[in-house]
Amino acid sequence: MKTTTAEPAAGAFPSADEQERLYSAADWYDAESLLTAGERRVLARLREFLEQQAKPLLAEYWERGEFPEQLAQPLIDLDLMEPADLAGHGMENGPAREIYQGFRIFELARTDASLATWYTAQAGLFRTAIRVGASDEQQLEWMPKVIDFSLKGVFSLTEPESGSDIAGGLSTTARFEADAGGGAWVLDGAKRWIGGASTADVLAVFARDVADGQVKAFLVDRLAEGVSLEKIHGKTSLRMMQNAHITLEGVRVPEAMRLHNVNSFRDVAAMLRAMRSDVAWIATGIQAGAFEAALRYVNERRQFGRSLGSFQLVQEKLARMLGNITASLSLVVRLTEQQARGIYRDQDSALAKMQTSLFMRETVALAREVVGGNGITLAADVARFHADAEAVYSYEGTHEINALIIGRALTGESAFAR
């Protein structure tokens, strides 16, 4: 006679001891031990917030396709970007180490991919645009506001007809018009898939200068005349993240709001090189979240009079998931250590993004599989990760694009379409 037990209720989360056991299982080789005591304290603060305030809301808002805005300010107030209490690594008030920043993304993503994407839109994408693209004077003015979120921005590169081929296909134009006041740039075009645009103060827009054909970058006021935003509906992945289609029609931007260190796509590529590692950390965190949810489920669920976790085939799948997560953590930790020493190579970040995304796809599929039919329900806490993984698999460079970047480095031959 088949024996069953009641399903775990949505929002019923494990105790602190059980959660710590799950965390330890996902970080099998204790990569977190690379962090200082101060860094771990900050992440513990984030973890507590995510468990107590974020998790109970996720299923409802994911299904509604809305971002839980009530989490935004409390998350900002946690002071995660450049925390003042990172004592223990020789810099009392920062800057935050790259390895800490990676684990910050990991913690967010193991809870929810949209939360991680929302936070890194500011802390990763927009901050990198300012750090790499702004002049020293512009950075002095803007960077403190970026860090405390008093200037919220988004990275607006992708276009309706250009994603992977954006280097050559970017069609948004910038035209300089001189006038008595010193002149202004006029932008025309469209951007698509821009996450968080509806709540940003400015849009970091990349456009091709009609005078020299080179790519330039501009901070565009979201409320400027000629800017219109439309929410992208019908998504089956990253449903909480609000992605926008942006139309720019004769938008005037003063020279002071142009990022003065962006004068070609080579400068944009430098930003992408630095940001791609963030997505690899997200892909790794998604795996951890899916694995933890699946492990908790199989230890609670009974079938044929036994715990699901006692079956050989289930244990084999759990082991494969853990192997994928452990390999992914090794990749992102090593990449981050290299970047902390100033080593930034396209092929390195491409390899991490490509391989962690492949591992992620398998891991979330195995997690959904061991949870059975309940794996497609939000209550079991696996379905979100399974669906959201598909968006992460594609953005910041598809599998094929990253593979060609690696192949070019290996062979010295470019296989990109011409």
Short mmCIF file of C-alpha atoms in Angstrom, two decimals, residues 112-272:
data_model
loop_
_atom_site.label_atom_id
_atom_site.label_comp_id
_atom_site.label_asym_id
_atom_site.label_seq_id
_atom_site.Cartn_x
_atom_site.Cartn_y
_atom_site.Cartn_z
CA ASP A 112 15.87 33.97 -6.40
CA ALA A 113 17.31 34.80 -9.81
CA SER A 114 15.20 37.94 -10.22
CA LEU A 115 16.43 39.35 -6.91
CA ALA A 116 20.01 38.67 -7.97
CA THR A 117 19.43 40.21 -11.39
CA TRP A 118 17.72 43.27 -9.88
CA TYR A 119 20.59 43.93 -7.46
CA THR A 120 23.39 43.29 -9.96
CA ALA A 121 21.71 45.60 -12.47
CA GLN A 122 22.88 48.37 -10.15
CA ALA A 123 25.87 46.84 -8.34
CA GLY A 124 27.28 45.13 -11.42
CA LEU A 125 26.04 46.44 -14.76
CA PHE A 126 25.43 50.11 -13.99
CA ARG A 127 28.32 50.43 -11.58
CA THR A 128 30.68 48.92 -14.14
CA ALA A 129 29.41 51.33 -16.79
CA ILE A 130 30.38 54.21 -14.51
CA ARG A 131 33.64 52.65 -13.29
CA VAL A 132 34.89 51.84 -16.78
CA GLY A 133 33.15 54.46 -18.89
CA ALA A 134 33.10 57.64 -16.80
CA SER A 135 35.94 60.13 -16.52
CA ASP A 136 37.63 60.66 -13.17
CA GLU A 137 35.57 63.79 -12.60
CA GLN A 138 32.33 62.01 -13.49
CA GLN A 139 33.18 59.12 -11.19
CA LEU A 140 33.80 61.47 -8.27
CA GLU A 141 30.33 62.89 -8.76
CA TRP A 142 28.38 59.74 -9.60
CA MET A 143 30.01 56.73 -7.94
CA PRO A 144 29.00 57.56 -4.33
CA LYS A 145 25.42 57.93 -5.54
CA VAL A 146 25.60 54.60 -7.36
CA ILE A 147 26.86 52.86 -4.23
CA ASP A 148 24.10 54.21 -1.98
CA PHE A 149 21.43 53.84 -4.72
CA SER A 150 20.59 57.56 -4.70
CA LEU A 151 21.36 57.39 -8.43
CA LYS A 152 19.74 54.25 -9.81
CA GLY A 153 20.62 53.20 -13.32
CA VAL A 154 20.42 50.38 -15.83
CA PHE A 155 22.65 49.15 -18.64
CA SER A 156 20.87 49.68 -21.96
CA LEU A 157 22.77 47.92 -24.74
CA THR A 158 20.62 45.15 -26.28
CA GLU A 159 18.31 46.18 -29.11
CA PRO A 160 15.19 44.61 -30.65
CA GLU A 161 17.13 43.30 -33.65
CA SER A 162 20.60 42.95 -32.13
CA GLY A 163 21.71 40.79 -29.23
CA SER A 164 24.66 38.54 -29.95
CA ASP A 165 25.63 40.71 -32.93
CA ILE A 166 25.40 44.00 -31.05
CA ALA A 167 29.02 44.95 -31.79
CA GLY A 168 28.25 45.40 -35.48
CA GLY A 169 24.48 45.59 -35.35
CA LEU A 170 23.96 48.41 -32.86
CA SER A 171 21.60 50.81 -34.63
CA THR A 172 20.64 53.41 -32.03
CA THR A 173 22.18 56.66 -33.22
CA ALA A 174 23.70 59.69 -31.52
CA ARG A 175 24.04 62.99 -33.35
CA PHE A 176 25.77 66.04 -31.85
CA GLU A 177 24.05 69.38 -32.39
CA ALA A 178 25.94 72.53 -31.49
CA ASP A 179 24.05 75.47 -30.04
CA ALA A 180 24.64 78.59 -27.98
CA GLY A 181 24.51 76.57 -24.77
CA GLY A 182 27.35 74.26 -25.77
CA GLY A 183 25.36 71.74 -27.72
CA ALA A 184 23.69 68.41 -26.99
CA TRP A 185 23.50 64.88 -28.31
CA VAL A 186 20.30 63.69 -29.97
CA LEU A 187 19.52 59.98 -29.58
CA ASP A 188 17.18 57.92 -31.74
CA GLY A 189 16.55 54.20 -31.58
CA ALA A 190 15.29 51.43 -29.32
CA LYS A 191 16.56 49.12 -26.58
CA ARG A 192 15.03 45.85 -25.41
CA TRP A 193 15.18 43.48 -22.44
CA ILE A 194 16.39 46.25 -20.13
CA GLY A 195 15.76 44.99 -16.62
CA GLY A 196 14.78 47.49 -13.96
CA ALA A 197 14.38 50.39 -16.36
CA SER A 198 10.97 51.42 -15.03
CA THR A 199 12.37 52.29 -11.60
CA ALA A 200 15.75 53.69 -12.69
CA ASP A 201 16.69 57.35 -12.54
CA VAL A 202 18.90 57.14 -15.61
CA LEU A 203 19.46 54.76 -18.50
CA ALA A 204 23.04 54.09 -19.59
CA VAL A 205 22.33 54.09 -23.33
CA PHE A 206 24.85 52.98 -25.93
CA ALA A 207 24.51 54.57 -29.36
CA ARG A 208 26.49 54.88 -32.57
CA ASP A 209 27.85 58.34 -33.31
CA VAL A 210 26.74 59.23 -36.85
CA ALA A 211 29.84 61.40 -37.28
CA ASP A 212 32.52 58.73 -36.81
CA GLY A 213 30.56 55.47 -36.61
CA GLN A 214 31.92 54.72 -33.14
CA VAL A 215 29.87 53.67 -30.11
CA LYS A 216 29.35 56.23 -27.37
CA ALA A 217 27.49 56.00 -24.05
CA PHE A 218 25.09 58.44 -22.36
CA LEU A 219 23.21 58.71 -19.08
CA VAL A 220 19.66 59.44 -20.18
CA ASP A 221 17.04 60.69 -17.74
CA ARG A 222 14.27 58.09 -17.73
CA LEU A 223 11.69 60.87 -17.70
CA ALA A 224 13.29 62.91 -20.50
CA GLU A 225 11.15 64.02 -23.41
CA GLY A 226 11.24 61.42 -26.16
CA VAL A 227 11.86 58.44 -23.84
CA SER A 228 9.09 55.85 -23.61
CA LEU A 229 9.11 52.51 -21.79
CA GLU A 230 6.90 49.50 -22.33
CA LYS A 231 6.89 46.49 -20.02
CA ILE A 232 7.61 43.19 -21.79
CA HIS A 233 4.74 40.80 -21.05
CA GLY A 234 4.33 37.08 -21.60
CA LYS A 235 7.65 35.96 -20.10
CA THR A 236 8.03 32.43 -18.76
CA SER A 237 11.37 33.15 -17.09
CA LEU A 238 12.55 35.82 -14.61
CA ARG A 239 8.91 36.74 -14.21
CA MET A 240 9.52 39.03 -11.24
CA MET A 241 12.17 41.04 -13.07
CA GLN A 242 10.56 43.93 -14.95
CA ASN A 243 12.13 44.07 -18.42
CA ALA A 244 11.40 47.00 -20.67
CA HIS A 245 11.33 47.89 -24.34
CA ILE A 246 12.69 51.45 -24.56
CA THR A 247 12.04 53.80 -27.45
CA LEU A 248 14.20 56.92 -27.94
CA GLU A 249 12.88 59.61 -30.26
CA GLY A 250 14.90 62.80 -30.55
CA VAL A 251 16.11 62.56 -26.95
CA ARG A 252 18.50 65.40 -26.11
CA VAL A 253 21.40 64.63 -23.76
CA PRO A 254 23.98 67.23 -22.67
CA GLU A 255 27.67 66.52 -23.25
CA ALA A 256 28.18 66.41 -19.47
CA MET A 257 26.03 63.26 -19.37
CA ARG A 258 28.09 61.42 -21.96
CA LEU A 259 30.43 58.79 -20.47
CA HIS A 260 33.69 60.35 -21.60
CA ASN A 261 35.77 57.17 -21.59
CA VAL A 262 33.50 55.29 -24.00
CA ASN A 263 34.65 56.07 -27.53
CA SER A 264 34.33 52.72 -29.33
CA PHE A 265 32.84 49.27 -28.89
CA ARG A 266 36.21 48.18 -27.52
CA ASP A 267 35.37 50.19 -24.40
CA VAL A 268 31.98 48.48 -24.18
CA ALA A 269 33.70 45.10 -24.53
CA ALA A 270 35.85 45.94 -21.51
CA MET A 271 32.65 46.39 -19.50
CA LEU A 272 31.21 43.09 -20.70
#
